[in-house]
PDB file of C-alpha atoms in Angstrom:
ATOM      1  CA  ALA A  28      22.437  15.292  56.140  1.00 60.00           C
ATOM      2  CA  ARG A  29      23.955  12.079  54.873  1.00 73.00           C
ATOM      3  CA  LEU A  30      22.666  10.248  51.855  1.00 75.00           C
ATOM      4  CA  PRO A  31      21.554   6.630  52.315  1.00 81.00           C
ATOM      5  CA  ALA A  32      24.356   4.062  51.938  1.00 79.00           C
ATOM      6  CA  PHE A  33      22.459   2.067  49.291  1.00 81.00           C
ATOM      7  CA  PHE A  34      22.694   5.187  47.108  1.00 83.00           C
ATOM      8  CA  THR A  35      26.245   6.343  47.790  1.00 84.00           C
ATOM      9  CA  GLU A  36      27.713   2.848  47.386  1.00 86.00           C
ATOM     10  CA  ARG A  37      26.450   2.710  43.792  1.00 91.00           C
ATOM     11  CA  VAL A  38      27.878   6.058  42.649  1.00 94.00           C
ATOM     12  CA  ARG A  39      30.888   5.615  40.343  1.00 96.00           C
ATOM     13  CA  ASN A  40      30.843   8.945  38.494  1.00 97.00           C
ATOM     14  CA  LEU A  41      30.478  12.145  40.514  1.00 96.00           C
ATOM     15  CA  ALA A  42      30.294  15.648  39.008  1.00 97.00           C
ATOM     16  CA  LEU A  43      30.272  18.707  41.251  1.00 96.00           C
ATOM     17  CA  GLU A  44      29.719  22.214  39.869  1.00 95.00           C
ATOM     18  CA  ASN A  45      30.281  25.596  41.480  1.00 94.00           C
ATOM     19  CA  VAL A  46      31.571  24.086  44.697  1.00 91.00           C
ATOM     20  CA  SER A  47      32.184  26.238  47.768  1.00 90.00           C
ATOM     21  CA  GLY A  48      33.504  25.427  51.207  1.00 87.00           C
ATOM     22  CA  SER A  49      36.802  24.319  52.645  1.00 88.00           C
ATOM     23  CA  THR A  50      38.880  21.269  51.842  1.00 89.00           C
ATOM     24  CA  ALA A  51      37.516  19.743  55.063  1.00 89.00           C
ATOM     25  CA  HIS A  52      33.935  20.200  53.777  1.00 90.00           C
ATOM     26  CA  LEU A  53      34.857  18.560  50.468  1.00 91.00           C
ATOM     27  CA  ASP A  54      36.580  15.746  52.355  1.00 90.00           C
ATOM     28  CA  THR A  55      33.375  15.103  54.356  1.00 90.00           C
ATOM     29  CA  LEU A  56      31.290  15.055  51.190  1.00 90.00           C
ATOM     30  CA  LEU A  57      33.619  12.746  49.245  1.00 92.00           C
ATOM     31  CA  ALA A  58      33.812  10.326  52.177  1.00 90.00           C
ATOM     32  CA  GLN A  59      30.189   9.441  51.395  1.00 89.00           C
ATOM     33  CA  PHE A  60      31.193   8.136  47.932  1.00 91.00           C
ATOM     34  CA  PRO A  61      34.010   5.590  48.454  1.00 89.00           C
ATOM     35  CA  HIS A  62      33.404   3.780  45.142  1.00 93.00           C
ATOM     36  CA  VAL A  63      33.780   6.780  42.829  1.00 96.00           C
ATOM     37  CA  THR A  64      36.175   6.134  39.943  1.00 97.00           C
ATOM     38  CA  ARG A  65      35.545   9.386  38.036  1.00 98.00           C
ATOM     39  CA  LEU A  66      35.328  12.799  39.724  1.00 97.00           C
ATOM     40  CA  THR A  67      34.755  16.136  38.018  1.00 97.00           C
ATOM     41  CA  ILE A  68      34.850  19.389  39.936  1.00 96.00           C
ATOM     42  CA  ASP A  69      33.949  22.269  37.634  1.00 96.00           C
ATOM     43  CA  GLY A  70      34.192  25.610  39.357  1.00 94.00           C
ATOM     44  CA  TYR A  71      35.279  25.937  42.958  1.00 90.00           C
ATOM     45  CA  VAL A  72      34.794  29.177  44.838  1.00 83.00           C
ATOM     46  CA  SER A  73      37.893  29.876  46.947  1.00 82.00           C
ATOM     47  CA  ALA A  74      39.521  26.474  46.418  1.00 86.00           C
ATOM     48  CA  GLN A  75      42.448  25.811  48.728  1.00 85.00           C
ATOM     49  CA  GLN A  76      45.844  24.421  47.673  1.00 83.00           C
ATOM     50  CA  SER A  77      45.173  21.591  50.149  1.00 85.00           C
ATOM     51  CA  LEU A  78      42.354  20.310  47.911  1.00 84.00           C
ATOM     52  CA  PRO A  79      44.188  17.093  46.874  1.00 82.00           C
ATOM     53  CA  ARG A  80      44.008  15.839  50.487  1.00 85.00           C
ATOM     54  CA  ALA A  81      40.237  15.408  50.139  1.00 86.00           C
ATOM     55  CA  LEU A  82      40.788  13.058  47.197  1.00 91.00           C
ATOM     56  CA  HIS A  83      42.384  10.425  49.445  1.00 86.00           C
ATOM     57  CA  ARG A  84      38.844   9.433  50.410  1.00 84.00           C
ATOM     58  CA  LEU A  85      38.426   7.974  46.917  1.00 93.00           C
ATOM     59  CA  PRO A  86      40.677   4.891  46.748  1.00 92.00           C
ATOM     60  CA  ARG A  87      39.234   3.756  43.382  1.00 95.00           C
ATOM     61  CA  LEU A  88      39.653   7.121  41.638  1.00 96.00           C
ATOM     62  CA  THR A  89      41.139   6.765  38.141  1.00 97.00           C
ATOM     63  CA  ASP A  90      39.779   9.815  36.291  1.00 98.00           C
ATOM     64  CA  LEU A  91      40.004  13.289  37.808  1.00 97.00           C
ATOM     65  CA  ALA A  92      38.977  16.637  36.332  1.00 97.00           C
ATOM     66  CA  LEU A  93      39.614  19.800  38.331  1.00 96.00           C
ATOM     67  CA  LEU A  94      38.269  22.435  35.940  1.00 96.00           C
ATOM     68  CA  ASN A  95      38.221  26.150  36.510  1.00 95.00           C
ATOM     69  CA  ILE A  96      38.938  25.827  40.220  1.00 92.00           C
ATOM     70  CA  GLY A  97      41.200  28.868  40.474  1.00 89.00           C
ATOM     71  CA  LEU A  98      44.306  27.062  41.711  1.00 88.00           C
ATOM     72  CA  ASP A  99      47.843  27.399  40.428  1.00 92.00           C
ATOM     73  CA  ILE A 100      49.127  24.242  38.808  1.00 96.00           C
ATOM     74  CA  ASP A 101      52.503  24.028  40.520  1.00 96.00           C
ATOM     75  CA  ASP A 102      54.858  21.509  42.114  1.00 96.00           C
ATOM     76  CA  ASN A 103      52.856  21.429  45.370  1.00 93.00           C
ATOM     77  CA  LEU A 104      49.555  20.726  43.604  1.00 93.00           C
ATOM     78  CA  LEU A 105      51.080  18.007  41.418  1.00 95.00           C
ATOM     79  CA  ASP A 106      52.803  16.411  44.421  1.00 94.00           C
ATOM     80  CA  GLY A 107      49.434  16.340  46.198  1.00 92.00           C
ATOM     81  CA  LEU A 108      47.728  14.786  43.184  1.00 94.00           C
ATOM     82  CA  ALA A 109      50.526  12.230  42.840  1.00 93.00           C
ATOM     83  CA  SER A 110      49.566  10.846  46.238  1.00 91.00           C
ATOM     84  CA  VAL A 111      46.251   9.689  44.729  1.00 91.00           C
ATOM     85  CA  ASP A 112      47.151   6.153  43.617  1.00 90.00           C
ATOM     86  CA  GLY A 113      46.064   4.862  40.247  1.00 92.00           C
ATOM     87  CA  LEU A 114      45.171   8.075  38.397  1.00 96.00           C
ATOM     88  CA  GLN A 115      44.960   7.394  34.674  1.00 97.00           C
ATOM     89  CA  SER A 116      43.370  10.629  33.466  1.00 98.00           C
ATOM     90  CA  LEU A 117      43.997  14.122  34.832  1.00 98.00           C
ATOM     91  CA  ASP A 118      42.261  17.225  33.475  1.00 98.00           C
ATOM     92  CA  LEU A 119      43.451  20.546  34.889  1.00 97.00           C
ATOM     93  CA  GLY A 120      41.845  22.704  32.204  1.00 97.00           C
ATOM     94  CA  SER A 121      40.993  26.369  32.737  1.00 97.00           C
ATOM     95  CA  ASN A 122      43.380  26.847  35.651  1.00 96.00           C
ATOM     96  CA  ARG A 123      46.597  28.895  35.914  1.00 95.00           C
ATOM     97  CA  MET A 124      49.924  27.289  35.154  1.00 96.00           C
ATOM     98  CA  GLY A 125      52.347  28.112  37.946  1.00 95.00           C
ATOM     99  CA  MET A 126      55.929  26.950  38.505  1.00 95.00           C
ATOM    100  CA  VAL A 127      56.367  23.256  37.814  1.00 97.00           C
ATOM    101  CA  THR A 128      59.925  21.934  37.898  1.00 95.00           C
ATOM    102  CA  HIS A 129      59.235  18.204  37.832  1.00 94.00           C
ATOM    103  CA  ALA A 130      56.538  15.640  37.260  1.00 96.00           C
ATOM    104  CA  PRO A 131      56.125  13.393  40.299  1.00 96.00           C
ATOM    105  CA  GLY A 132      56.972   9.797  39.469  1.00 94.00           C
ATOM    106  CA  ALA A 133      53.588   8.590  40.696  1.00 94.00           C
ATOM    107  CA  LEU A 134      51.915  10.496  37.838  1.00 96.00           C
ATOM    108  CA  ARG A 135      53.644   8.270  35.289  1.00 94.00           C
ATOM    109  CA  SER A 136      50.579   6.017  35.421  1.00 94.00           C
ATOM    110  CA  LEU A 137      48.647   8.729  33.561  1.00 97.00           C
ATOM    111  CA  ARG A 138      47.371   7.871  30.091  1.00 97.00           C
ATOM    112  CA  ARG A 139      45.745  11.250  29.506  1.00 98.00           C
ATOM    113  CA  LEU A 140      46.700  14.752  30.612  1.00 98.00           C
ATOM    114  CA  ASP A 141      44.644  17.847  29.781  1.00 98.00           C
ATOM    115  CA  LEU A 142      46.261  21.249  30.210  1.00 98.00           C
ATOM    116  CA  ASN A 143      43.938  23.172  27.924  1.00 97.00           C
ATOM    117  CA  ASP A 144      43.359  26.854  28.674  1.00 98.00           C
ATOM    118  CA  THR A 145      46.104  27.034  31.311  1.00 97.00           C
ATOM    119  CA  GLN A 146      47.862  30.102  29.856  1.00 96.00           C
ATOM    120  CA  LEU A 147      50.831  28.093  28.563  1.00 97.00           C
ATOM    121  CA  SER A 148      53.123  30.122  26.319  1.00 97.00           C
ATOM    122  CA  GLN A 149      55.751  27.407  25.905  1.00 96.00           C
ATOM    123  CA  TRP A 150      55.986  23.626  26.000  1.00 97.00           C
ATOM    124  CA  PRO A 151      55.688  22.386  29.612  1.00 97.00           C
ATOM    125  CA  THR A 152      59.037  20.571  29.918  1.00 96.00           C
ATOM    126  CA  TRP A 153      57.929  18.666  33.023  1.00 97.00           C
ATOM    127  CA  VAL A 154      55.458  16.785  30.809  1.00 96.00           C
ATOM    128  CA  ASN A 155      58.416  15.101  29.073  1.00 94.00           C
ATOM    129  CA  ASP A 156      58.763  12.800  32.089  1.00 93.00           C
ATOM    130  CA  LEU A 157      55.172  11.605  31.595  1.00 94.00           C
ATOM    131  CA  LEU A 158      55.512  10.681  27.919  1.00 90.00           C
ATOM    132  CA  PRO A 159      54.261   8.593  26.300  1.00 89.00           C
ATOM    133  CA  LEU A 160      50.637   9.409  27.007  1.00 94.00           C
ATOM    134  CA  GLU A 161      47.680   8.307  24.919  1.00 94.00           C
ATOM    135  CA  MET A 162      46.523  11.945  24.859  1.00 97.00           C
ATOM    136  CA  LEU A 163      48.084  15.276  25.763  1.00 97.00           C
ATOM    137  CA  ASP A 164      45.699  18.212  25.333  1.00 98.00           C
ATOM    138  CA  LEU A 165      47.412  21.594  25.130  1.00 98.00           C
ATOM    139  CA  SER A 166      44.572  23.353  23.301  1.00 98.00           C
ATOM    140  CA  ASP A 167      43.469  26.938  23.981  1.00 98.00           C
ATOM    141  CA  ASN A 168      46.881  28.191  25.066  1.00 98.00           C
ATOM    142  CA  GLN A 169      49.473  30.542  23.562  1.00 98.00           C
ATOM    143  CA  LEU A 170      51.929  27.992  22.165  1.00 98.00           C
ATOM    144  CA  THR A 171      53.790  29.076  19.034  1.00 97.00           C
ATOM    145  CA  ALA A 172      56.428  26.333  18.884  1.00 96.00           C
ATOM    146  CA  LEU A 173      57.067  22.739  19.893  1.00 95.00           C
ATOM    147  CA  PRO A 174      60.345  21.177  21.072  1.00 94.00           C
ATOM    148  CA  ASP A 175      62.606  19.695  18.407  1.00 91.00           C
ATOM    149  CA  PHE A 176      62.410  16.193  19.887  1.00 88.00           C
ATOM    150  CA  VAL A 177      58.631  16.251  19.430  1.00 89.00           C
ATOM    151  CA  LEU A 178      58.827  17.579  15.888  1.00 87.00           C
ATOM    152  CA  ALA A 179      61.593  15.098  14.979  1.00 85.00           C
ATOM    153  CA  ASN A 180      59.045  12.427  15.911  1.00 76.00           C
ATOM    154  CA  LEU A 181      61.513   9.595  15.956  1.00 68.00           C
ATOM    155  CA  ASP A 182      60.152   6.092  16.295  1.00 65.00           C
ATOM    156  CA  SER A 183      60.745   5.343  19.963  1.00 62.00           C
ATOM    157  CA  GLY A 184      58.942   2.029  20.082  1.00 63.00           C
ATOM    158  CA  PHE A 185      56.563   3.557  22.642  1.00 64.00           C
ATOM    159  CA  PRO A 186      52.847   3.854  22.050  1.00 71.00           C
ATOM    160  CA  ILE A 187      51.827   6.894  20.023  1.00 78.00           C
ATOM    161  CA  THR A 188      50.973  10.078  21.924  1.00 90.00           C
ATOM    162  CA  SER A 189      48.250  12.206  20.382  1.00 93.00           C
ATOM    163  CA  ILE A 190      48.920  15.891  21.078  1.00 95.00           C
ATOM    164  CA  GLN A 191      45.991  18.280  20.712  1.00 97.00           C
ATOM    165  CA  LEU A 192      46.961  21.848  19.908  1.00 97.00           C
ATOM    166  CA  PHE A 193      43.713  23.508  18.838  1.00 98.00           C
ATOM    167  CA  ASN A 194      43.419  27.286  19.272  1.00 98.00           C
ATOM    168  CA  ASN A 195      47.123  27.979  19.703  1.00 98.00           C
ATOM    169  CA  PRO A 196      48.994  30.562  17.594  1.00 97.00           C
ATOM    170  CA  ILE A 197      51.354  27.877  16.226  1.00 97.00           C
ATOM    171  CA  SER A 198      53.910  29.336  13.817  1.00 96.00           C
ATOM    172  CA  ASP A 199      53.669  28.322  10.153  1.00 95.00           C
ATOM    173  CA  GLN A 200      57.031  26.560  10.337  1.00 95.00           C
ATOM    174  CA  THR A 201      56.011  24.536  13.408  1.00 94.00           C
ATOM    175  CA  TYR A 202      52.654  23.722  11.816  1.00 93.00           C
ATOM    176  CA  LEU A 203      54.278  22.398   8.631  1.00 92.00           C
ATOM    177  CA  ARG A 204      56.865  20.346  10.539  1.00 89.00           C
ATOM    178  CA  ALA A 205      54.199  18.903  12.839  1.00 89.00           C
ATOM    179  CA  ARG A 206      51.937  17.984   9.904  1.00 87.00           C
ATOM    180  CA  ALA A 207      54.780  16.270   8.048  1.00 84.00           C
ATOM    181  CA  SER A 208      55.903  14.465  11.172  1.00 80.00           C
ATOM    182  CA  SER A 209      52.369  13.427  12.131  1.00 73.00           C
ATOM    183  CA  ASP A 210      52.027  11.566   8.834  1.00 70.00           C
ATOM    184  CA  SER A 211      54.964   9.340   9.833  1.00 66.00           C
ATOM    185  CA  GLN A 212      52.910   7.636  12.573  1.00 64.00           C
ATOM    186  CA  HIS A 213      55.987   7.337  14.784  1.00 74.00           C
ATOM    187  CA  SER A 214      55.791   8.526  18.394  1.00 84.00           C
ATOM    188  CA  TYR A 215      53.502  11.561  18.100  1.00 86.00           C
ATOM    189  CA  THR A 216      50.439  12.599  16.150  1.00 87.00           C
ATOM    190  CA  PHE A 217      49.110  16.144  16.175  1.00 90.00           C
ATOM    191  CA  ALA A 218      45.614  17.602  16.044  1.00 92.00           C
ATOM    192  CA  MET A 219      45.665  21.303  15.143  1.00 93.00           C
ATOM    193  CA  ASP A 220      43.637  24.025  13.491  1.00 89.00           C
ATOM    194  CA  VAL A 221      44.207  24.453   9.779  1.00 76.00           C
TER     195      VAL A 221
END
């Protein structure tokens, strides 16, 4: 059953929880909400790697959260998401980090990227191509160190990127360097556990 147009045309923020069904089913559902700018899908039973195709139905989409959907974050998924024009915020929290070799150029419009609880054990080098971001959330992972260029925190003239690192086993040396560098207010600031 379709919802009345007077209702679906007014929806700007859509949150779906514990979704099931195919990408085609999701595509049919999202087609009813062409004015959505913010979409959150939290939990997706048997999500398919083709999921980004359903997002093309949302031409105004700027904020996307695909949380705990059971997909690998890999080159194919990011390439699919890059085809969604105008994304400014992307939250892929509580998914599995797969093999990512590059950040698609179309994702450079992002201002915020959340990769919390994605089983990261080292800095995701592909993110370097997306910097600067207003916010990069790498919380709830297994990071122990940060790259030297981040810790050097040289003044690049770019806007400051805030990097969240809560609940990571950051080494004492990295913690001290990040704290000292964060005080400089150059390119990066850090939010970490004490």
